[in-house]
CSV table of C-alpha atoms and ligand atoms in Angstrom, one decimal:
chain,number,residue,atom,x,y,z
A,341,UNK,CA,-74.5,31.9,148.3
A,342,UNK,CA,-76.6,29.6,146.3
A,343,UNK,CA,-79.3,28.9,148.8
A,344,UNK,CA,-81.9,26.5,147.4
A,345,UNK,CA,-84.8,24.4,148.4
A,346,UNK,CA,-87.0,22.0,146.4
A,347,UNK,CA,-90.6,20.9,146.2
A,348,UNK,CA,-91.6,17.5,144.7
A,349,UNK,CA,-95.0,17.3,142.9
A,350,UNK,CA,-96.3,14.0,141.6
A,351,UNK,CA,-94.9,10.4,141.9
A,352,UNK,CA,-91.8,8.7,143.3
A,353,UNK,CA,-90.3,8.4,139.9
A,354,UNK,CA,-90.4,12.2,139.7
A,355,UNK,CA,-88.9,12.4,143.1
A,356,UNK,CA,-85.8,10.3,141.9
A,357,UNK,CA,-85.2,12.9,139.3
A,358,UNK,CA,-85.3,15.6,141.9
A,359,UNK,CA,-82.7,13.8,144.0
A,360,UNK,CA,-80.4,13.5,141.1
A,361,UNK,CA,-80.9,17.3,140.5
A,362,UNK,CA,-80.1,18.2,144.1
A,363,UNK,CA,-77.1,15.9,144.0
A,364,UNK,CA,-76.0,17.7,140.9
A,365,UNK,CA,-76.2,21.1,142.6
A,366,UNK,CA,-74.3,19.9,145.7
A,367,UNK,CA,-71.6,18.6,143.4
A,368,UNK,CA,-70.5,22.1,143.1
A,369,UNK,CA,-70.2,22.8,146.8
A,370,UNK,CA,-66.5,23.1,146.6
A,371,UNK,CA,-66.6,25.7,143.9
A,372,UNK,CA,-69.5,28.0,145.2
A,373,UNK,CA,-71.1,28.3,148.6
A,374,UNK,CA,-74.2,26.2,148.4
A,375,UNK,CA,-76.8,25.6,151.1
A,376,UNK,CA,-79.9,23.3,150.9
A,377,UNK,CA,-82.8,24.7,153.0
A,378,UNK,CA,-85.7,22.5,153.9
A,379,UNK,CA,-88.2,25.2,154.1
A,380,UNK,CA,-88.9,26.7,150.5
A,381,UNK,CA,-90.5,29.7,152.1
A,382,UNK,CA,-87.7,30.6,154.4
A,383,UNK,CA,-86.2,34.1,154.0
A,384,UNK,CA,-82.8,32.4,153.4
A,385,UNK,CA,-84.1,30.5,150.3
A,386,UNK,CA,-83.2,32.3,147.0
A,387,UNK,CA,-83.8,29.4,144.5
A,388,UNK,CA,-86.8,27.0,144.6
A,389,UNK,CA,-86.7,23.9,142.4
A,390,UNK,CA,-90.3,23.0,141.5
A,391,UNK,CA,-90.3,19.5,140.4
A,392,UNK,CA,-93.7,19.5,138.6
A,393,UNK,CA,-96.2,16.8,137.6
A,394,UNK,CA,-98.1,17.0,134.3
A,395,UNK,CA,-99.9,13.8,134.0
A,396,UNK,CA,-103.5,15.3,134.4
A,397,UNK,CA,-104.8,18.7,133.8
A,398,UNK,CA,-105.4,19.0,137.5
A,399,UNK,CA,-101.8,18.2,138.2
A,400,UNK,CA,-100.7,20.8,135.6
A,401,UNK,CA,-102.9,23.2,137.3
A,402,UNK,CA,-101.3,22.5,140.7
A,403,UNK,CA,-97.9,22.9,139.2
A,404,UNK,CA,-98.8,26.3,137.8
A,405,UNK,CA,-100.3,27.4,141.2
A,406,UNK,CA,-97.2,26.3,142.9
A,407,UNK,CA,-94.9,28.1,140.5
A,408,UNK,CA,-97.1,31.3,140.8
A,409,UNK,CA,-97.1,31.1,144.6
A,410,UNK,CA,-93.3,31.0,144.8
A,411,UNK,CA,-93.0,33.6,142.0
A,412,UNK,CA,-95.0,35.9,144.1
A,413,UNK,CA,-92.8,35.3,146.9
A,414,UNK,CA,-89.8,36.5,144.9
A,415,UNK,CA,-88.2,33.2,144.8
A,416,UNK,CA,-85.9,32.4,141.7
A,417,UNK,CA,-87.7,29.4,140.2
A,418,UNK,CA,-86.0,26.3,138.7
A,419,UNK,CA,-88.6,24.4,136.7
A,420,UNK,CA,-88.3,20.6,136.2
A,421,UNK,CA,-90.5,17.5,135.9
A,422,UNK,CA,-93.3,16.3,133.6
A,423,UNK,CA,-94.9,19.7,133.2
A,424,UNK,CA,-91.9,20.8,131.1
A,425,UNK,CA,-93.0,18.5,128.3
A,426,UNK,CA,-96.7,19.9,128.4
A,427,UNK,CA,-95.9,23.3,129.5
A,428,UNK,CA,-98.0,26.4,128.8
A,429,UNK,CA,-95.5,28.9,127.3
A,430,UNK,CA,-97.8,31.8,127.7
A,431,UNK,CA,-98.1,31.0,131.5
A,432,UNK,CA,-94.4,30.6,131.9
A,433,UNK,CA,-93.8,34.0,130.0
A,434,UNK,CA,-95.8,35.6,132.8
A,435,UNK,CA,-93.6,34.4,135.7
A,436,UNK,CA,-91.3,37.1,136.9
A,437,UNK,CA,-88.5,35.0,138.5
A,438,UNK,CA,-88.2,31.9,136.2
A,439,UNK,CA,-84.5,31.4,135.9
A,440,UNK,CA,-84.1,28.0,134.5
A,441,UNK,CA,-86.0,24.9,133.0
A,442,UNK,CA,-84.2,21.6,133.6
A,443,UNK,CA,-84.9,19.0,131.0
A,444,UNK,CA,-85.2,15.4,131.9
A,445,UNK,CA,-82.1,13.8,133.2
A,446,UNK,CA,-79.9,16.3,131.7
A,447,UNK,CA,-78.5,18.6,134.3
A,448,UNK,CA,-75.9,20.6,132.4
A,449,UNK,CA,-77.9,23.8,133.0
A,450,UNK,CA,-77.3,23.5,136.6
A,451,UNK,CA,-73.7,24.2,136.4
A,452,UNK,CA,-74.3,27.6,134.8
A,453,UNK,CA,-77.1,28.3,137.3
A,454,UNK,CA,-74.9,27.5,140.3
A,455,UNK,CA,-71.6,28.9,139.0
A,456,UNK,CA,-73.4,31.7,137.1
A,457,UNK,CA,-71.2,31.2,134.0
A,458,UNK,CA,-70.9,28.7,131.1
A,459,UNK,CA,-67.4,27.1,131.5
A,460,UNK,CA,-65.1,27.5,128.4
A,461,UNK,CA,-64.6,24.2,126.9
A,462,UNK,CA,-60.9,23.5,127.2
A,463,UNK,CA,-60.7,19.7,127.4
A,464,UNK,CA,-57.3,19.2,128.9
A,465,UNK,CA,-57.9,21.8,131.6
A,466,UNK,CA,-61.3,20.2,132.3
A,467,UNK,CA,-59.7,16.7,132.6
A,468,UNK,CA,-57.1,17.9,135.1
A,469,UNK,CA,-59.6,20.1,137.0
A,470,UNK,CA,-62.0,17.0,137.2
A,471,UNK,CA,-59.2,14.8,138.7
A,472,UNK,CA,-58.3,17.5,141.3
A,473,UNK,CA,-61.8,18.4,142.0
A,474,UNK,CA,-62.9,14.7,142.3
A,475,UNK,CA,-60.7,14.4,145.4
A,476,UNK,CA,-61.8,17.7,147.0
A,477,UNK,CA,-65.4,17.1,146.0
A,478,UNK,CA,-65.7,13.8,147.8
A,479,UNK,CA,-64.6,15.4,150.9
A,480,UNK,CA,-66.7,18.6,151.0
A,481,UNK,CA,-69.8,16.9,149.6
A,482,UNK,CA,-70.0,14.2,152.3
A,483,UNK,CA,-69.2,16.8,154.9
A,484,UNK,CA,-71.9,19.0,153.6
A,485,UNK,CA,-74.6,16.2,153.6
A,486,UNK,CA,-73.4,15.1,157.0
A,487,UNK,CA,-74.6,18.6,157.9
A,488,UNK,CA,-78.2,18.2,156.8
A,489,UNK,CA,-78.9,15.8,159.5
A,490,UNK,CA,-82.7,16.0,160.0
A,491,UNK,CA,-83.5,16.9,163.6
A,492,UNK,CA,-84.2,13.9,165.7
A,493,UNK,CA,-83.8,11.5,162.6
A,494,UNK,CA,-81.2,8.8,163.3
A,495,UNK,CA,-79.6,8.4,159.9
A,496,UNK,CA,-78.4,11.1,157.6
A,497,UNK,CA,-79.0,11.7,153.9
A,498,UNK,CA,-76.2,10.7,151.7
A,499,UNK,CA,-75.0,11.0,148.1
A,500,UNK,CA,-74.2,8.2,145.6
A,501,UNK,CA,-71.3,9.1,143.4
A,502,UNK,CA,-71.8,6.8,140.5
A,503,UNK,CA,-71.6,8.3,137.0
A,504,UNK,CA,-74.3,10.7,138.3
A,505,UNK,CA,-74.6,12.3,141.7
A,506,UNK,CA,-77.8,11.8,143.7
A,507,UNK,CA,-79.0,12.9,147.2
A,508,UNK,CA,-80.9,10.1,149.0
A,509,UNK,CA,-83.4,12.2,151.0
A,510,UNK,CA,-85.4,9.1,152.3
A,511,UNK,CA,-82.3,7.5,153.8
A,512,UNK,CA,-83.3,8.7,157.4
A,513,UNK,CA,-86.3,6.4,157.0
A,514,UNK,CA,-84.3,3.4,155.9
A,515,UNK,CA,-85.9,3.2,152.4
A,516,UNK,CA,-85.1,4.7,149.1
A,517,UNK,CA,-86.5,4.6,145.5
A,518,UNK,CA,-84.5,2.8,142.8
A,519,UNK,CA,-85.7,3.8,139.3
A,520,UNK,CA,-84.7,1.1,136.8
A,521,UNK,CA,-86.3,2.5,133.7
A,522,UNK,CA,-88.0,5.7,132.3
A,523,UNK,CA,-90.8,6.1,129.9
A,524,UNK,CA,-93.3,3.5,128.7
A,525,UNK,CA,-94.2,1.7,125.5
A,526,UNK,CA,-97.7,1.0,126.3
A,527,UNK,CA,-100.6,3.2,125.0
A,528,UNK,CA,-103.3,3.2,127.6
A,529,UNK,CA,-105.9,5.4,126.2
A,530,UNK,CA,-106.2,7.5,129.4
A,531,UNK,CA,-102.6,8.2,130.0
A,532,UNK,CA,-100.2,10.7,128.6
A,533,UNK,CA,-97.0,9.5,130.3
A,534,UNK,CA,-95.5,8.1,127.1
A,535,UNK,CA,-96.1,11.5,125.5
A,536,UNK,CA,-94.3,13.1,128.5
A,537,UNK,CA,-91.6,10.7,129.3
A,538,UNK,CA,-91.1,9.0,125.8
A,539,UNK,CA,-90.7,5.3,125.3
A,540,UNK,CA,-89.2,3.0,127.8
A,541,UNK,CA,-85.5,3.4,128.5
A,542,UNK,CA,-84.1,0.9,130.8
A,543,UNK,CA,-80.9,1.4,132.8
A,544,UNK,CA,-78.3,-1.5,132.5
A,545,UNK,CA,-78.4,-4.2,135.0
A,546,UNK,CA,-74.9,-3.4,136.0
A,547,UNK,CA,-75.6,0.2,136.8
A,548,UNK,CA,-78.7,-0.7,138.8
A,549,UNK,CA,-76.8,-3.4,140.8
A,550,UNK,CA,-73.9,-1.0,141.5
A,551,UNK,CA,-76.4,1.5,142.8
A,552,UNK,CA,-78.0,-1.2,145.1
A,553,UNK,CA,-74.6,-1.9,146.5
A,554,UNK,CA,-74.1,1.7,147.5
A,555,UNK,CA,-77.6,1.9,149.0
A,556,UNK,CA,-76.8,-1.2,151.1
A,557,UNK,CA,-73.5,0.3,152.2
A,558,UNK,CA,-75.3,3.3,153.4
A,559,UNK,CA,-77.7,1.3,155.5
A,560,UNK,CA,-80.7,1.4,153.4
A,561,UNK,CA,-82.8,-1.5,154.5
A,562,UNK,CA,-85.6,-1.5,152.1
A,563,UNK,CA,-85.3,-0.8,148.4
A,564,UNK,CA,-88.4,0.5,146.3
A,565,UNK,CA,-88.0,-0.6,142.8
A,566,UNK,CA,-89.9,1.6,140.4
A,567,UNK,CA,-90.5,2.5,136.8
A,568,UNK,CA,-93.5,3.1,134.6
A,569,UNK,CA,-93.8,-0.5,133.5
A,570,UNK,CA,-91.6,-2.7,135.5
A,571,UNK,CA,-92.6,-5.9,134.0
A,572,UNK,CA,-91.2,-4.9,130.7
A,573,UNK,CA,-87.9,-3.9,132.2
A,574,UNK,CA,-85.0,-4.5,129.8
A,575,UNK,CA,-87.1,-5.0,126.6
A,576,UNK,CA,-85.6,-2.0,124.9
A,577,UNK,CA,-82.1,-2.7,126.0
A,578,UNK,CA,-81.9,-6.5,125.8
A,579,UNK,CA,-84.8,-7.2,123.4
A,580,UNK,CA,-86.6,-9.3,126.0
A,581,UNK,CA,-87.9,-8.6,129.6
A,582,UNK,CA,-85.1,-9.1,132.0
A,583,UNK,CA,-86.9,-8.2,135.4
A,584,UNK,CA,-86.4,-11.6,136.9
A,585,UNK,CA,-82.7,-11.6,136.0
A,586,UNK,CA,-82.3,-8.2,137.6
A,587,UNK,CA,-84.1,-9.2,140.8
A,588,UNK,CA,-82.0,-12.4,141.0
A,589,UNK,CA,-78.8,-10.2,140.8
A,590,UNK,CA,-80.2,-7.8,143.5
A,591,UNK,CA,-80.9,-10.8,145.7
A,592,UNK,CA,-77.4,-12.0,145.2
A,593,UNK,CA,-75.9,-8.5,145.9
A,594,UNK,CA,-77.9,-8.5,149.2
A,595,UNK,CA,-76.5,-12.0,150.0
A,596,UNK,CA,-73.0,-10.7,149.5
A,597,UNK,CA,-73.6,-7.6,151.6
A,598,UNK,CA,-75.2,-9.9,154.4
A,599,UNK,CA,-72.2,-12.3,154.4
A,600,UNK,CA,-69.8,-9.4,154.5
A,601,UNK,CA,-71.5,-7.1,157.1
A,602,UNK,CA,-73.8,-9.4,159.0
A,603,UNK,CA,-76.5,-6.6,159.6
A,604,UNK,CA,-79.0,-7.0,162.3
A,605,UNK,CA,-81.8,-7.2,159.6
A,606,UNK,CA,-81.6,-8.6,156.1
A,607,UNK,CA,-82.2,-5.9,153.7
A,608,UNK,CA,-85.3,-6.3,151.4
A,609,UNK,CA,-86.8,-4.9,148.3
A,610,UNK,CA,-90.3,-4.5,146.7
A,611,UNK,CA,-91.4,-4.0,143.1
A,612,UNK,CA,-93.9,-1.5,141.9
A,613,UNK,CA,-96.0,-1.1,138.7
A,614,UNK,CA,-96.2,-4.7,137.5
A,615,UNK,CA,-98.1,-4.1,134.2
A,616,UNK,CA,-100.2,-7.4,134.1
A,617,UNK,CA,-100.3,-8.2,130.3
A,618,UNK,CA,-96.9,-10.1,130.0
A,619,UNK,CA,-96.7,-11.1,133.6
A,620,UNK,CA,-96.8,-15.0,133.6
A,621,UNK,CA,-97.1,-17.8,136.2
A,622,UNK,CA,-93.5,-18.6,135.3
A,623,UNK,CA,-92.4,-15.2,136.3
A,624,UNK,CA,-94.2,-15.6,139.6
A,625,UNK,CA,-92.7,-19.0,140.2
A,626,UNK,CA,-89.3,-17.6,139.9
A,627,UNK,CA,-90.2,-14.8,142.3
A,628,UNK,CA,-90.9,-17.6,145.0
A,629,UNK,CA,-87.2,-18.6,144.7
A,630,UNK,CA,-86.0,-15.0,145.8
A,631,UNK,CA,-84.9,-14.6,149.4
A,632,UNK,CA,-85.2,-10.8,149.9
A,633,UNK,CA,-88.1,-10.0,147.7
A,634,UNK,CA,-91.1,-8.7,149.8
A,635,UNK,CA,-94.3,-10.4,148.4
A,636,UNK,CA,-95.8,-7.0,147.7
A,637,UNK,CA,-97.5,-7.1,144.4
A,638,UNK,CA,-98.4,-3.6,142.9
A,639,UNK,CA,-100.3,-4.5,139.9
A,640,UNK,CA,-102.5,-1.6,138.4
A,641,UNK,CA,-105.5,-3.5,137.0
A,642,UNK,CA,-107.5,-0.3,136.4
A,643,UNK,CA,-110.7,-2.3,135.8
A,644,UNK,CA,-112.1,-5.9,135.8
A,645,UNK,CA,-114.5,-5.7,133.0
A,646,UNK,CA,-113.0,-6.8,129.7
A,647,UNK,CA,-115.3,-4.4,127.8
A,648,UNK,CA,-113.7,-1.5,129.7
A,649,UNK,CA,-110.1,-3.0,129.6
A,650,UNK,CA,-110.4,-3.0,125.7
A,651,UNK,CA,-111.5,0.6,125.7
A,652,UNK,CA,-108.6,1.5,128.0
A,653,UNK,CA,-106.1,-0.2,125.6
A,654,UNK,CA,-105.1,-2.6,128.3
A,655,UNK,CA,-104.1,-6.0,126.7
A,656,UNK,CA,-105.2,-8.6,129.2
A,657,UNK,CA,-108.4,-10.5,130.1
A,658,UNK,CA,-110.0,-11.8,133.2
A,659,UNK,CA,-108.8,-15.4,132.7
A,660,UNK,CA,-105.2,-14.0,132.6
A,661,UNK,CA,-105.4,-11.8,135.9
A,662,UNK,CA,-107.5,-14.2,137.8
A,663,UNK,CA,-104.9,-16.9,137.2
A,664,UNK,CA,-102.1,-15.0,138.7
A,665,UNK,CA,-104.0,-13.5,141.6
A,666,UNK,CA,-104.9,-17.1,142.6
A,667,UNK,CA,-101.2,-18.2,142.0
A,668,UNK,CA,-100.0,-15.3,144.3
A,669,UNK,CA,-102.5,-16.1,147.1
A,670,UNK,CA,-101.5,-19.8,146.9
A,671,UNK,CA,-97.7,-19.4,146.7
A,672,UNK,CA,-97.1,-16.3,148.9
A,673,UNK,CA,-98.8,-16.8,152.2
A,674,UNK,CA,-97.9,-13.2,153.3
A,675,UNK,CA,-98.9,-11.7,149.9
A,676,UNK,CA,-99.9,-8.1,149.8
A,677,UNK,CA,-101.7,-7.1,146.7
A,678,UNK,CA,-102.0,-3.3,145.9
A,679,UNK,CA,-103.9,-2.1,142.9
A,680,UNK,CA,-105.8,0.7,141.3
A,681,UNK,CA,-109.1,1.2,139.5
A,682,UNK,CA,-110.5,4.1,137.3
A,683,UNK,CA,-114.2,4.4,137.9
A,684,UNK,CA,-116.6,6.2,135.3
A,685,UNK,CA,-114.4,5.5,132.3
A,686,UNK,CA,-116.3,6.2,129.0
A,687,UNK,CA,-118.6,3.4,128.1
A,688,UNK,CA,-118.7,2.0,131.7
A,689,UNK,CA,-122.3,0.5,132.3
A,690,UNK,CA,-123.8,-0.6,135.5
A,691,UNK,CA,-122.9,-4.2,134.5
A,692,UNK,CA,-119.2,-3.3,134.1
A,693,UNK,CA,-119.3,-1.6,137.4
A,694,UNK,CA,-120.9,-4.6,139.1
A,695,UNK,CA,-118.1,-6.8,137.6
A,696,UNK,CA,-115.6,-4.6,139.3
A,697,UNK,CA,-117.5,-4.7,142.6
A,698,UNK,CA,-117.6,-8.6,142.4
A,699,UNK,CA,-113.9,-8.6,141.6
A,700,UNK,CA,-112.8,-6.6,144.6
A,701,UNK,CA,-115.1,-8.6,146.8
A,702,UNK,CA,-113.7,-11.8,145.5
A,703,UNK,CA,-109.9,-11.0,145.8
A,704,UNK,CA,-109.9,-8.8,149.0
A,705,UNK,CA,-106.9,-6.6,148.0
A,706,UNK,CA,-105.0,-5.2,150.8
A,707,UNK,CA,-104.7,-1.8,149.2
A,708,UNK,CA,-106.6,-0.1,146.4
A,709,UNK,CA,-106.3,3.4,144.8
A,710,UNK,CA,-109.7,4.6,143.4
A,711,UNK,CA,-109.6,7.2,140.8
A,712,UNK,CA,-112.6,9.0,139.2
A,713,UNK,CA,-112.2,9.1,135.5
A,714,UNK,CA,-111.1,12.5,134.3
A,715,UNK,CA,-111.4,13.6,130.6
A,716,UNK,CA,-107.7,14.4,130.1
A,717,UNK,CA,-107.7,16.5,126.9
A,718,UNK,CA,-104.3,15.3,125.9
A,719,UNK,CA,-105.3,11.6,126.1
A,720,UNK,CA,-107.0,9.4,123.5
A,721,UNK,CA,-109.8,8.5,125.8
A,722,UNK,CA,-111.2,12.1,125.7
A,723,UNK,CA,-112.3,11.3,122.2
A,724,UNK,CA,-114.2,8.2,123.2
A,725,UNK,CA,-118.1,8.2,123.1
A,726,UNK,CA,-120.5,7.4,126.0
A,727,UNK,CA,-119.0,9.6,128.7
A,728,UNK,CA,-120.3,8.6,132.1
A,729,UNK,CA,-122.0,11.4,134.0
A,730,UNK,CA,-120.1,12.7,136.8
A,731,UNK,CA,-122.7,12.1,139.4
A,732,UNK,CA,-122.9,8.4,138.3
A,733,UNK,CA,-119.2,8.1,138.7
A,734,UNK,CA,-119.3,9.6,142.1
A,735,UNK,CA,-122.1,7.3,143.2
A,736,UNK,CA,-120.2,4.2,142.1
A,737,UNK,CA,-117.2,5.5,144.1
A,738,UNK,CA,-119.5,6.0,147.1
A,739,UNK,CA,-120.7,2.4,146.5
A,740,UNK,CA,-117.3,0.7,146.3
A,741,UNK,CA,-115.5,2.6,149.1
A,742,UNK,CA,-117.3,0.8,151.9
A,743,UNK,CA,-116.7,-2.5,150.3
A,744,UNK,CA,-113.0,-1.8,150.3
A,745,UNK,CA,-113.1,-0.3,153.9
A,746,UNK,CA,-114.6,-3.4,155.2
A,747,UNK,CA,-111.8,-5.5,153.7
A,748,UNK,CA,-109.1,-3.2,155.3
A,749,UNK,CA,-110.8,-3.2,158.7
A,750,UNK,CA,-111.1,-6.9,158.6
A,751,UNK,CA,-107.4,-7.3,157.7
A,752,UNK,CA,-106.3,-4.7,160.2
A,753,UNK,CA,-108.3,-6.6,163.0
A,754,UNK,CA,-106.7,-9.9,162.1
A,755,UNK,CA,-103.3,-8.2,162.7
A,756,UNK,CA,-104.1,-7.2,166.4
A,757,UNK,CA,-102.4,-9.0,169.2
A,758,UNK,CA,-100.0,-10.6,166.8
A,759,UNK,CA,-96.3,-9.7,166.6
A,760,UNK,CA,-95.7,-7.1,164.0
A,761,UNK,CA,-92.5,-5.8,162.3
A,762,UNK,CA,-92.1,-2.3,160.9
A,763,UNK,CA,-90.0,0.9,160.6
A,764,UNK,CA,-90.5,3.8,162.8
A,765,UNK,CA,-91.6,6.8,160.8
A,766,UNK,CA,-92.4,9.4,163.5
A,767,UNK,CA,-92.1,9.7,167.3
A,768,UNK,CA,-94.7,11.6,169.2
A,769,UNK,CA,-95.1,12.1,173.1
A,770,UNK,CA,-96.2,8.7,174.1
A,771,UNK,CA,-96.7,7.0,170.8
A,772,UNK,CA,-94.8,6.2,167.7
A,773,UNK,CA,-96.0,6.0,164.0
A,774,UNK,CA,-94.7,2.6,162.5
A,775,UNK,CA,-94.8,1.6,158.8
A,776,UNK,CA,-95.7,-2.0,158.9
A,777,UNK,CA,-93.0,-3.9,156.8
A,778,UNK,CA,-95.5,-4.9,154.2
A,779,UNK,CA,-96.9,-1.4,153.8
A,780,UNK,CA,-95.5,0.7,151.1
A,781,UNK,CA,-94.0,4.0,152.1
A,782,UNK,CA,-96.2,7.2,151.6
A,783,UNK,CA,-98.9,4.9,150.1
A,784,UNK,CA,-100.4,2.3,152.5
A,785,UNK,CA,-101.6,2.7,156.1
A,786,UNK,CA,-99.2,3.0,159.0
A,787,UNK,CA,-99.8,2.0,162.6
A,788,UNK,CA,-99.8,4.2,165.7
A,789,UNK,CA,-98.7,2.3,168.9
A,790,UNK,CA,-97.6,3.4,172.3
A,791,UNK,CA,-93.9,3.7,172.7
A,792,UNK,CA,-94.0,1.1,175.6
A,793,UNK,CA,-95.1,-1.6,173.1
A,794,UNK,CA,-92.0,-1.2,170.9
A,795,UNK,CA,-89.2,-3.8,170.9
A,796,UNK,CA,-86.1,-2.3,169.5
A,797,UNK,CA,-84.5,1.2,169.2
A,798,UNK,CA,-87.1,3.9,169.2
A,799,UNK,CA,-85.4,6.0,166.5
A,800,UNK,CA,-86.6,7.2,163.2
A,801,UNK,CA,-85.8,4.7,160.5
A,802,UNK,CA,-85.1,1.8,163.0
A,803,UNK,CA,-86.8,-1.7,162.3
A,804,UNK,CA,-88.7,-2.8,165.3
A,805,UNK,CA,-91.2,-5.4,166.5
A,806,UNK,CA,-94.4,-4.5,168.2
A,807,UNK,CA,-97.8,-5.7,169.1
A,808,UNK,CA,-101.0,-3.9,167.7
A,809,UNK,CA,-103.4,-3.5,170.9
A,810,UNK,CA,-107.0,-4.3,170.6
A,811,UNK,CA,-108.1,-0.6,170.5
A,812,UNK,CA,-105.6,0.3,167.8
A,813,UNK,CA,-106.8,2.0,164.6
A,814,UNK,CA,-105.0,2.4,161.3
A,815,UNK,CA,-102.9,5.6,161.1
A,816,UNK,CA,-103.6,7.6,157.9
A,817,UNK,CA,-102.2,11.1,157.5
A,818,UNK,CA,-101.5,13.5,154.7
A,819,UNK,CA,-98.1,11.9,154.0
A,820,UNK,CA,-100.0,8.8,153.0
A,821,UNK,CA,-101.5,8.8,149.4
A,822,UNK,CA,-103.1,5.7,148.1
A,823,UNK,CA,-103.2,7.4,144.7
A,824,UNK,CA,-99.5,7.5,144.1
B,1222,SF4,S1,-98.6,1.4,131.4
B,1222,SF4,FE1,-100.2,2.7,130.7
B,1222,SF4,S2,-100.9,4.0,132.4
B,1222,SF4,FE2,-98.8,3.1,132.9
B,1222,SF4,S3,-97.4,4.7,132.2
B,1222,SF4,FE3,-97.7,3.3,130.5
B,1222,SF4,S4,-99.3,4.2,129.3
B,1222,SF4,FE4,-99.4,5.1,131.2
């Protein structure tokens, strides 16, 4: 029996890779007894996939601590994720139970792991076997995944059988991540992702639209479109950015699905990681024409002082970002802007910080991730002079946090007593946790309301209407991380 479980460290992009790895393992469920176990610490779990993060030394440390923990529990370890590209071989050599390292998006080692032997390469036999096993695989795999129904959760996870196999673990919550590209062509001085994940590699529009079709057929209502730099989608493949064309095709695919299936709710999608430099007002005007695009703008500005943006290697100025924030506010009445800032970056003066404070006060962002600068030894910025003292950085974070919270509280209060729409994420005794439609899963605040105020099916993943009572307060728990 290949009894395995999995742990995802790091971001949603990493999570998608894990879902492909799980799908790849389940693919063999007609050739070997395989069981997926939710709890990695369970006695029944033999193998644990640790999908690591490596983007910061603290993340690498967390990855090593997680590997050591399960190694000491005697679990057979399958290592994958960003730590693989920056791994400490001496540390890995010290692990007793490391059985496999899965490189990015190449899962051939999994076959050997699951079937315990490298298959002899006899092409004709393989072709015949593939045909035969395709039929049988289809059956057992869906039966298998039907069996991993999460307790109390309405929908089931499912598998997409395109040219790769993927397990959609978020399906019970009616959303799923769609990764459209890997890697990044930018060289922000504080970031080592291009070192870890390489240069941008976009999927073809055809393969993405095909996966969207499958997600819709499986009842996914909200698609989370992710990559490292979504604005540049397609530049490597089509020699020009093709994000707008891709979104137009996704919009049309949803229209076709709606016409054919007449679902109760029209599916939607949101786009993350819009790198600001080549984002233009023309792009934004084209977004106003899309029917199923959620006006959620995830644009990581990282700072507002041009002095610091230059030191970060970010190629845009204030005039540029001010222009499209104002365009967004003017043309998308329900716009939700999420962003993130690094505080304490080398060279940041009181004046730079004041520019940032004024920026957030002026634009009243709906959601902001605040990072304290960290001298990442593998990043170029670690070589920059004028390091900011940690206590100064911490004091600046103390100063900006109440400014942000005042904005959040004001926006939360403005939503009270008004009809809200959202997805049920959890059901408690007399209350339910609802993700407001404009809130991104696992990142932005949810609402907690009495079950009695819900209009619609009180089931995990269902889309409902509700009223936020006057005494409501934002729901924030450890599943929510503004720092994704
Ligand atoms: S855009 Fe910059 S911060 Fe984002 S992944 Fe690329 S290099 Fe890193």
